[in-house]
Short mmCIF file of C-alpha atoms and ligand atoms in Angstrom, two decimals:
data_model
loop_
_atom_site.label_atom_id
_atom_site.label_comp_id
_atom_site.label_asym_id
_atom_site.label_seq_id
_atom_site.Cartn_x
_atom_site.Cartn_y
_atom_site.Cartn_z
CA MET A 1 34.11 4.13 -6.52
CA ASP A 2 35.42 6.05 -3.48
CA THR A 3 38.74 5.23 -1.81
CA ALA A 4 37.08 2.57 0.37
CA GLY A 5 35.81 0.85 -2.78
CA ARG A 6 32.19 1.90 -2.22
CA VAL A 7 29.85 2.91 -5.06
CA THR A 8 29.45 6.67 -4.89
CA ALA A 9 26.19 8.64 -4.97
CA GLU A 10 27.00 9.98 -8.46
CA GLU A 11 27.30 6.45 -9.81
CA LEU A 12 24.06 5.24 -8.23
CA HIS A 13 21.18 7.62 -7.62
CA TRP A 14 17.78 6.74 -6.28
CA ASP A 15 15.43 9.72 -5.92
CA PRO A 16 12.12 8.64 -4.37
CA TYR A 17 10.38 11.58 -6.07
CA ASP A 18 11.69 10.91 -9.58
CA TYR A 19 8.47 9.93 -11.30
CA ASP A 20 10.23 8.78 -14.47
CA LEU A 21 11.93 6.20 -12.32
CA HIS A 22 8.56 5.08 -10.97
CA ARG A 23 7.89 3.50 -14.33
CA ASP A 24 10.59 0.90 -13.72
CA PRO A 25 12.58 1.32 -10.51
CA HIS A 26 13.68 -2.34 -10.37
CA PRO A 27 17.01 -2.02 -12.23
CA VAL A 28 18.14 0.76 -9.87
CA TRP A 29 16.97 -1.20 -6.82
CA ARG A 30 18.86 -4.24 -8.03
CA ARG A 31 22.06 -2.21 -8.24
CA MET A 32 21.44 -0.79 -4.78
CA MET A 33 20.96 -4.34 -3.45
CA ASP A 34 24.18 -5.59 -5.07
CA ASP A 35 26.48 -2.53 -4.85
CA ALA A 36 25.12 -0.35 -2.02
CA PRO A 37 23.06 -2.45 0.43
CA LEU A 38 23.20 0.55 2.78
CA TYR A 39 22.44 3.41 0.39
CA ARG A 40 23.04 7.05 1.35
CA ASN A 41 21.15 9.89 -0.34
CA GLU A 42 22.73 13.24 0.55
CA GLN A 43 20.19 15.30 -1.42
CA PHE A 44 17.23 14.27 0.73
CA ASP A 45 19.34 13.20 3.70
CA PHE A 46 18.29 9.62 4.24
CA TRP A 47 19.66 6.07 4.23
CA ALA A 48 17.94 3.21 2.45
CA MET A 49 18.03 -0.58 2.49
CA THR A 50 16.76 -2.93 -0.25
CA ARG A 51 17.79 -6.49 0.56
CA PHE A 52 15.06 -8.83 1.83
CA ASP A 53 16.83 -9.77 5.09
CA ASP A 54 17.84 -6.20 5.92
CA VAL A 55 14.32 -4.83 5.40
CA LEU A 56 12.72 -7.67 7.36
CA ASN A 57 15.09 -7.22 10.32
CA GLY A 58 14.75 -3.44 10.28
CA LEU A 59 10.96 -3.44 10.23
CA VAL A 60 10.85 -5.79 13.22
CA ASP A 61 13.28 -3.63 15.23
CA TRP A 62 10.89 -0.79 16.11
CA ARG A 63 13.03 0.31 19.08
CA THR A 64 15.82 1.32 16.66
CA PHE A 65 13.62 2.29 13.70
CA SER A 66 10.65 4.23 15.06
CA SER A 67 7.28 4.98 13.39
CA ALA A 68 6.46 7.82 15.82
CA GLN A 69 6.87 10.48 13.13
CA GLY A 70 5.01 8.57 10.42
CA ASP A 71 6.18 6.13 7.74
CA GLN A 72 6.78 8.37 4.72
CA LEU A 73 9.87 10.43 4.10
CA GLU A 74 7.87 13.56 3.22
CA ILE A 75 5.63 13.24 6.31
CA ILE A 76 8.69 12.88 8.57
CA ARG A 77 10.31 15.87 6.85
CA GLY A 78 7.03 17.84 7.03
CA GLY A 79 7.45 18.39 10.77
CA PRO A 80 5.28 17.22 13.68
CA ILE A 81 2.11 15.41 12.67
CA PRO A 82 -0.97 17.47 13.63
CA GLU A 83 -2.81 15.90 16.56
CA SER A 84 -5.95 15.42 14.40
CA GLN A 85 -3.91 13.26 11.99
CA ASN A 86 -2.07 11.10 14.47
CA SER A 87 -2.98 7.46 13.81
CA ILE A 88 -2.01 3.84 14.50
CA ILE A 89 0.56 4.00 11.69
CA SER A 90 2.49 6.86 13.35
CA ASN A 91 2.96 5.36 16.81
CA ASP A 92 5.20 2.84 18.56
CA ALA A 93 4.44 0.49 21.45
CA PRO A 94 2.87 0.59 23.97
CA TYR A 95 0.13 2.85 22.53
CA HIS A 96 0.39 1.20 19.11
CA THR A 97 0.00 -2.27 20.64
CA SER A 98 -3.24 -1.42 22.48
CA LEU A 99 -4.74 0.38 19.53
CA ARG A 100 -3.83 -2.44 17.18
CA ARG A 101 -5.33 -5.05 19.52
CA LEU A 102 -8.66 -3.25 19.35
CA LEU A 103 -8.61 -2.41 15.65
CA SER A 104 -7.55 -5.87 14.53
CA ARG A 105 -10.98 -7.10 15.65
CA ALA A 106 -12.36 -5.33 12.59
CA PHE A 107 -10.29 -7.65 10.37
CA THR A 108 -11.01 -11.09 11.78
CA PRO A 109 -11.30 -13.82 9.11
CA ARG A 110 -15.06 -13.87 9.81
CA SER A 111 -15.61 -10.09 9.30
CA VAL A 112 -13.56 -10.14 6.09
CA SER A 113 -15.31 -13.21 4.65
CA ASP A 114 -18.64 -11.45 5.36
CA LEU A 115 -17.55 -8.96 2.68
CA GLU A 116 -17.02 -11.65 0.03
CA SER A 117 -20.49 -11.61 -1.48
CA VAL A 118 -20.78 -7.80 -1.59
CA THR A 119 -17.29 -7.55 -3.14
CA ARG A 120 -18.20 -10.09 -5.79
CA ARG A 121 -21.45 -8.27 -6.60
CA PHE A 122 -19.61 -4.94 -7.00
CA ALA A 123 -16.93 -6.57 -9.20
CA GLN A 124 -19.57 -8.21 -11.37
CA GLU A 125 -21.52 -4.94 -11.79
CA LEU A 126 -18.40 -2.98 -12.74
CA LEU A 127 -17.12 -5.57 -15.23
CA ASP A 128 -20.54 -6.34 -16.75
CA GLU A 129 -20.71 -2.73 -17.91
CA HIS A 130 -17.91 -3.66 -20.34
CA SER A 131 -19.01 -7.07 -21.56
CA GLY A 132 -19.45 -6.81 -25.30
CA SER A 133 -17.14 -3.79 -25.59
CA THR A 134 -13.72 -4.06 -27.22
CA SER A 135 -11.81 -1.87 -24.80
CA PHE A 136 -12.03 -0.21 -21.40
CA ASP A 137 -9.71 1.17 -18.74
CA TYR A 138 -8.95 -1.62 -16.29
CA VAL A 139 -7.91 0.82 -13.58
CA GLU A 140 -10.16 3.86 -14.12
CA ASP A 141 -13.30 1.79 -14.83
CA PHE A 142 -12.63 -1.11 -12.50
CA GLY A 143 -9.55 -1.31 -10.25
CA SER A 144 -9.81 2.18 -8.75
CA ARG A 145 -13.51 1.88 -8.12
CA LEU A 146 -13.89 -1.52 -6.50
CA PRO A 147 -11.89 -0.95 -3.24
CA GLY A 148 -13.66 2.33 -2.47
CA MET A 149 -17.07 0.65 -2.84
CA VAL A 150 -16.06 -2.18 -0.48
CA ILE A 151 -14.57 0.09 2.20
CA ALA A 152 -17.49 2.51 2.05
CA THR A 153 -19.82 -0.45 2.68
CA MET A 154 -17.66 -1.74 5.52
CA LEU A 155 -17.54 1.66 7.21
CA GLY A 156 -21.15 2.59 6.53
CA ILE A 157 -20.58 5.72 4.41
CA PRO A 158 -23.90 6.80 2.84
CA ASP A 159 -24.22 6.01 -0.88
CA GLY A 160 -24.61 9.67 -1.82
CA ASP A 161 -21.31 10.66 -0.19
CA ARG A 162 -19.14 7.93 -1.72
CA GLU A 163 -18.03 9.89 -4.75
CA TYR A 164 -17.12 12.86 -2.56
CA ILE A 165 -15.04 10.59 -0.29
CA ARG A 166 -13.31 8.98 -3.23
CA ARG A 167 -12.41 12.34 -4.78
CA THR A 168 -11.22 13.92 -1.55
CA THR A 169 -9.21 10.89 -0.48
CA ASP A 170 -7.48 10.83 -3.91
CA GLU A 171 -6.76 14.54 -3.63
CA GLN A 172 -5.21 14.01 -0.21
CA LEU A 173 -2.88 11.31 -1.51
CA HIS A 174 -1.99 12.99 -4.83
CA ARG A 175 1.36 14.73 -5.03
CA GLU A 176 2.41 16.99 -7.88
CA PRO A 177 5.91 16.19 -9.18
CA GLY A 178 8.34 17.93 -6.83
CA GLU A 179 5.65 18.79 -4.28
CA ARG A 180 7.03 18.37 -0.78
CA ASP A 181 5.10 21.07 1.09
CA MET A 182 2.58 19.21 3.23
CA GLN A 183 0.15 22.18 3.66
CA ARG A 184 -2.25 21.07 0.91
CA HIS A 185 -2.15 17.50 2.20
CA HIS A 186 -3.00 18.66 5.76
CA ARG A 187 -5.82 20.98 4.50
CA VAL A 188 -7.56 18.21 2.57
CA ALA A 189 -7.00 15.83 5.46
CA ALA A 190 -8.71 18.32 7.79
CA GLU A 191 -11.75 18.37 5.45
CA LEU A 192 -12.02 14.60 5.76
CA VAL A 193 -11.67 14.83 9.55
CA SER A 194 -14.64 17.18 9.74
CA TYR A 195 -16.75 14.93 7.48
CA TYR A 196 -16.05 11.82 9.52
CA SER A 197 -16.58 13.68 12.82
CA GLU A 198 -20.11 14.54 11.67
CA GLN A 199 -20.73 10.91 10.66
CA LEU A 200 -19.58 9.77 14.10
CA ALA A 201 -21.80 12.31 15.86
CA ASP A 202 -24.81 10.90 13.89
CA ARG A 203 -23.98 7.38 15.05
CA ARG A 204 -23.40 8.44 18.64
CA ALA A 205 -26.99 9.74 18.59
CA LYS A 206 -28.26 6.70 16.67
CA PRO A 207 -25.97 3.65 16.38
CA ARG A 208 -26.19 1.59 13.18
CA ASP A 209 -24.88 -1.80 12.03
CA ASP A 210 -21.58 -0.55 10.64
CA MET A 211 -17.88 -0.22 11.55
CA MET A 212 -18.18 3.44 12.55
CA SER A 213 -20.79 2.55 15.23
CA ALA A 214 -18.66 -0.45 16.32
CA LEU A 215 -15.65 1.78 16.81
CA LEU A 216 -17.63 4.13 19.06
CA ALA A 217 -18.72 1.18 21.19
CA ALA A 218 -15.24 -0.46 21.35
CA GLU A 219 -13.01 -0.19 24.41
CA ILE A 220 -9.24 0.07 24.40
CA THR A 221 -7.25 -1.70 27.12
CA GLU A 222 -4.38 0.41 28.46
CA ASP A 223 -1.05 -1.01 29.63
CA ASP A 224 -2.13 -0.88 33.27
CA GLY A 225 -5.14 -3.06 32.48
CA SER A 226 -7.72 -0.22 32.66
CA SER A 227 -10.02 0.27 29.73
CA ARG A 228 -11.61 3.23 28.02
CA LYS A 229 -13.55 4.12 24.85
CA LEU A 230 -11.71 5.48 21.80
CA THR A 231 -11.71 9.26 21.67
CA ASP A 232 -13.43 10.82 18.61
CA ALA A 233 -10.01 11.85 17.33
CA GLU A 234 -8.75 8.25 17.51
CA ALA A 235 -11.86 6.86 15.75
CA VAL A 236 -11.72 9.52 13.03
CA ALA A 237 -8.00 8.92 12.43
CA PHE A 238 -8.62 5.21 12.02
CA ILE A 239 -11.55 5.66 9.63
CA LYS A 240 -9.54 8.12 7.57
CA LEU A 241 -6.59 5.78 7.44
CA LEU A 242 -8.77 2.85 6.37
CA SER A 243 -10.40 4.81 3.58
CA SER A 244 -7.03 6.00 2.25
CA ALA A 245 -4.76 3.01 3.03
CA GLY A 246 -7.32 0.54 1.76
CA ASN A 247 -8.36 2.41 -1.40
CA GLU A 248 -5.25 3.51 -3.15
CA THR A 249 -3.04 0.48 -2.56
CA THR A 250 -5.65 -2.11 -3.48
CA ALA A 251 -6.61 -0.14 -6.62
CA LYS A 252 -2.97 -0.22 -7.64
CA LEU A 253 -2.74 -3.97 -6.93
CA ILE A 254 -5.66 -4.61 -9.28
CA GLY A 255 -3.87 -2.49 -11.90
CA TRP A 256 -0.67 -4.56 -11.48
CA ILE A 257 -2.76 -7.70 -11.92
CA GLY A 258 -4.05 -6.37 -15.27
CA SER A 259 -0.62 -5.26 -16.52
CA SER A 260 1.45 -8.20 -15.23
CA LEU A 261 -0.79 -10.87 -16.74
CA ALA A 262 -0.75 -9.00 -20.07
CA LYS A 263 3.07 -9.13 -19.94
CA PHE A 264 3.04 -12.86 -19.13
CA PRO A 265 0.12 -14.23 -21.16
CA GLY A 266 1.30 -17.84 -20.64
CA GLU A 267 0.77 -17.39 -16.87
CA ARG A 268 -2.74 -16.02 -17.57
CA VAL A 269 -3.57 -19.17 -19.58
CA LYS A 270 -2.62 -21.27 -16.54
CA LEU A 271 -5.06 -19.29 -14.37
CA VAL A 272 -7.91 -19.65 -16.88
CA LYS A 273 -7.34 -23.43 -16.86
CA HIS A 274 -6.69 -23.68 -13.13
CA PRO A 275 -8.51 -20.94 -11.23
CA GLU A 276 -7.44 -22.60 -7.98
CA LEU A 277 -4.03 -21.01 -8.63
CA ILE A 278 -5.50 -17.48 -8.36
CA PRO A 279 -4.73 -16.88 -4.63
CA ASN A 280 -1.08 -17.83 -5.23
CA ALA A 281 -1.00 -15.62 -8.35
CA VAL A 282 -2.14 -12.67 -6.21
CA GLU A 283 0.83 -13.30 -3.84
CA GLU A 284 3.19 -13.59 -6.84
CA ILE A 285 1.95 -10.30 -8.33
CA LEU A 286 2.33 -8.63 -4.88
CA ARG A 287 5.92 -9.87 -4.89
CA TYR A 288 6.59 -8.88 -8.49
CA GLU A 289 5.03 -5.38 -8.48
CA PRO A 290 4.26 -4.22 -4.92
CA PRO A 291 1.84 -1.25 -4.76
CA ALA A 292 3.39 0.18 -1.53
CA LEU A 293 6.87 1.48 -2.29
CA CYS A 294 8.85 2.15 0.87
CA LEU A 295 8.49 2.67 4.60
CA ALA A 296 10.48 5.37 6.35
CA ARG A 297 11.50 5.32 10.01
CA VAL A 298 13.37 7.67 12.34
CA VAL A 299 16.59 6.12 13.74
CA ARG A 300 16.50 6.16 17.58
CA ARG A 301 20.12 5.10 18.31
CA ASP A 302 23.43 4.90 16.44
CA VAL A 303 23.38 1.66 14.57
CA VAL A 304 26.08 -0.12 12.51
CA LEU A 305 24.84 -1.56 9.22
CA HIS A 306 27.07 -3.00 6.49
CA GLY A 307 30.06 -1.60 8.33
CA GLU A 308 28.79 2.01 8.54
CA VAL A 309 27.25 3.99 11.38
CA VAL A 310 23.76 5.33 10.80
CA PRO A 311 23.40 7.99 13.45
CA GLU A 312 20.54 8.55 15.92
CA GLY A 313 18.09 11.10 14.45
CA GLY A 314 18.69 9.98 10.85
CA VAL A 315 15.94 8.71 8.54
CA MET A 316 16.03 5.12 7.23
CA VAL A 317 13.92 4.24 4.19
CA PHE A 318 13.15 0.54 3.91
CA ILE A 319 12.36 -0.12 0.25
CA GLN A 320 10.18 -3.15 0.80
CA ALA A 321 9.01 -2.98 -2.81
CA ALA A 322 12.57 -3.89 -3.87
CA THR A 323 12.77 -7.05 -1.72
CA GLY A 324 10.48 -9.14 -3.92
CA ARG A 325 13.15 -9.02 -6.59
CA ASP A 326 16.04 -9.91 -4.28
CA PRO A 327 17.67 -12.97 -5.93
CA ARG A 328 19.02 -13.98 -2.49
CA GLN A 329 15.38 -14.70 -1.56
CA PHE A 330 13.55 -15.43 -4.83
CA PRO A 331 15.23 -17.32 -7.72
CA ASP A 332 14.70 -15.79 -11.20
CA PRO A 333 12.99 -12.82 -9.55
CA ASP A 334 12.20 -10.82 -12.71
CA ARG A 335 9.93 -13.55 -13.99
CA LEU A 336 6.27 -13.82 -12.99
CA HIS A 337 5.49 -17.40 -12.15
CA VAL A 338 1.99 -18.01 -10.80
CA GLU A 339 2.96 -21.38 -9.29
CA ARG A 340 5.99 -20.01 -7.48
CA LYS A 341 6.21 -21.20 -3.85
CA ILE A 342 6.33 -18.00 -1.78
CA GLU A 343 7.11 -18.58 1.87
CA ARG A 344 6.65 -14.90 2.59
CA HIS A 345 7.02 -11.51 0.99
CA LEU A 346 7.23 -8.04 2.48
CA SER A 347 4.72 -6.23 0.26
CA PHE A 348 2.35 -5.73 3.21
CA GLY A 349 5.26 -4.61 5.42
CA PHE A 350 6.47 -6.73 8.33
CA GLY A 351 6.72 -6.55 12.13
CA PRO A 352 4.39 -4.60 14.43
CA HIS A 353 2.83 -2.46 11.66
CA VAL A 354 2.30 -5.23 9.11
CA CYS A 355 -0.81 -4.32 7.09
CA LEU A 356 -4.01 -4.77 9.04
CA GLY A 357 -6.08 -4.82 5.90
CA ALA A 358 -4.07 -7.56 4.11
CA PRO A 359 -6.88 -10.19 4.36
CA LEU A 360 -9.30 -7.71 2.80
CA ALA A 361 -6.85 -6.67 0.07
CA ARG A 362 -6.26 -10.33 -0.76
CA LEU A 363 -9.99 -11.05 -0.92
CA GLU A 364 -10.61 -8.09 -3.22
CA ALA A 365 -7.71 -8.95 -5.53
CA ARG A 366 -8.74 -12.59 -5.73
CA ILE A 367 -12.35 -11.73 -6.58
CA ALA A 368 -11.30 -9.03 -9.06
CA LEU A 369 -9.14 -11.57 -10.87
CA GLU A 370 -11.70 -14.38 -10.75
CA GLU A 371 -14.43 -12.21 -12.17
CA THR A 372 -12.10 -10.74 -14.80
CA LEU A 373 -11.02 -14.15 -16.08
CA LEU A 374 -14.61 -15.38 -16.21
CA ARG A 375 -15.42 -12.60 -18.67
CA PHE A 376 -12.15 -11.90 -20.42
CA SER A 377 -9.64 -14.72 -20.80
CA GLU A 378 -7.27 -12.50 -22.87
CA TRP A 379 -6.45 -8.82 -23.06
CA ASP A 380 -3.74 -6.53 -24.42
CA VAL A 381 -2.62 -3.30 -22.82
CA ASP A 382 -2.37 -0.08 -24.82
CA TRP A 383 0.99 0.77 -23.20
CA GLU A 384 1.09 4.23 -24.86
CA GLY A 385 -2.11 5.25 -23.10
CA CYS A 386 -1.01 4.14 -19.61
CA GLU A 387 -0.27 6.59 -16.79
CA VAL A 388 1.69 5.86 -13.64
CA VAL A 389 0.34 7.63 -10.57
CA HIS A 390 2.28 10.14 -8.45
CA THR A 391 1.73 9.68 -4.74
CA GLY A 392 4.92 10.87 -3.13
CA SER A 393 7.21 8.06 -2.12
CA ALA A 394 4.38 5.87 -0.81
CA VAL A 395 2.46 4.19 -3.60
CA ARG A 396 3.27 3.13 -7.18
CA GLY A 397 0.92 1.94 -9.85
CA TYR A 398 -1.23 2.78 -12.83
CA SER A 399 -3.93 5.46 -12.72
CA LYS A 400 -4.76 4.54 -16.34
CA LEU A 401 -4.48 1.10 -17.89
CA PRO A 402 -6.41 0.96 -21.19
CA ILE A 403 -6.94 -2.63 -22.34
CA ARG A 404 -8.31 -4.27 -25.51
CA VAL A 405 -10.46 -7.27 -24.84
CA ASP A 406 -11.71 -8.35 -28.29
C1 LIG B 501 -2.64 -4.26 -1.77
C2 LIG B 501 -3.15 -3.53 -0.83
C3 LIG B 501 -2.37 -3.02 0.35
C4 LIG B 501 -1.03 -2.89 0.51
C5 LIG B 501 0.10 -3.16 -0.49
C6 LIG B 501 -0.82 -2.38 1.85
C7 LIG B 501 0.43 -2.12 2.42
C8 LIG B 501 0.64 -1.77 3.74
C9 LIG B 501 1.92 -1.63 4.36
C10 LIG B 501 3.25 -1.80 3.62
C11 LIG B 501 1.73 -1.32 5.67
C12 LIG B 501 2.80 -1.10 6.73
C13 LIG B 501 2.99 0.34 7.09
C14 LIG B 501 4.20 0.54 8.02
O1 LIG B 501 4.91 -0.40 8.37
O2 LIG B 501 4.45 1.70 8.40
C15 LIG B 501 0.30 -1.23 5.86
C16 LIG B 501 -0.30 -0.90 7.06
C17 LIG B 501 -1.67 -0.75 7.22
N1 LIG B 501 -2.64 -1.03 6.29
FE1 LIG B 501 -2.33 -1.71 4.42
N2 LIG B 501 -2.05 -2.22 2.45
C18 LIG B 501 -3.03 -2.63 1.59
C19 LIG B 501 -4.39 -2.68 1.81
C20 LIG B 501 -5.00 -2.26 2.98
C21 LIG B 501 -6.38 -2.32 3.20
C22 LIG B 501 -7.45 -2.85 2.22
C23 LIG B 501 -6.60 -1.78 4.45
C24 LIG B 501 -7.88 -1.57 5.19
C25 LIG B 501 -9.08 -1.39 4.69
C26 LIG B 501 -5.31 -1.43 5.00
C27 LIG B 501 -5.10 -0.91 6.26
C28 LIG B 501 -3.85 -0.75 6.86
C29 LIG B 501 -3.67 -0.26 8.22
C30 LIG B 501 -4.77 0.16 9.17
C31 LIG B 501 -2.30 -0.25 8.42
C32 LIG B 501 -1.59 0.22 9.71
C33 LIG B 501 -1.25 -0.93 10.62
C34 LIG B 501 -0.42 -0.48 11.85
O3 LIG B 501 0.15 0.61 11.82
O4 LIG B 501 -0.34 -1.29 12.78
N3 LIG B 501 -4.34 -1.74 4.07
N4 LIG B 501 -0.33 -1.53 4.68
#
């Protein structure tokens, strides 16, 4: 403790790049919630908040906590975002509001439910490859493949290019332990920009029935009421964001479904008996093990939080993945309970940037779980063979989850 009775940094240390901690960050987050609700990390020069109410209020207050330099600590620290990689996620109102109005049309309940049958067919194909076998990797063979197939279909990426897109997108998101230099990230991102620019040029010449063509035809309404088409750079940035934001996070959610239900087999039995509980189980797993870790913002004005001043120009990290285990919000938070009544959780973020793809992620996760339980009502995880992925401070989850299904 320091002289003011506060827990000091030496006593409580949260390093967003400590991959050993990624395996189970919840005990540290609980201590931050209880003992240091406004946490200060001198080493990487940021503040962090973990309590449900603090994170919710902070994410809503975009005037104080700005997204204009991106939403990840290493992106903010990496200097100005190259123009070619500026996207909806790294902007505030009013530009963000107009762009979001236009792009949210891609995620109406109707357009998402149109993807139900194709998602189910992909899930069935992937899982049927393993019926009759005694083991397979639930993430490598299933969870990491399904979201890419769905998004590629939605966007209209040609079949032959899908593996290339999956590999390159993974490479862009991957971070070696300790890697903070953003050069490699920007180089791979530029490769994707050039691929999508060519795809857009093809559709400009010959429109098709896919989201890329729809984006070219769409008009954005400016603040003064005038309208214009999206520039190529805006369309490319959005496509690139969808293929990365939608792939990695949903793949990790499917992995968390596989691991969490193996840890709580009694809850899995309930789902086999009562499949109507599956949508609520998806929300509960999102609360219990959120795939997206934390959201960083640049502080735009001095602000007093828990009695301390966080100065203008500082970086605030909202650890929304901690909030699902806040006992102030969720009783008995370390227990998975598929019938839990969840009024809301913050695993898709909150406020102006709340995840646009949440309806699609929910649909994919529900179908993945339905189709899994139809084929395999029980499985065990080979915990020794599991690997937790390293994607900077943004995403947490398994890249390998070997399971036994006999
Ligand atoms: C389980 C899966 C997913 C999780 C946990 C997740 C999480 C998040 C979070 C936390 C944010 C807020 C970012 C911020 O405040 O800075 C976000 C934004 C976003 N997500 Fe997702 N996401 C998932 C799936 C998807 C999918 C499937 C798509 C689309 C195909 C998608 C597209 C987006 C977009 C476009 C934004 C930016 C919205 C904006 O800036 O207004 N996400 N997501």
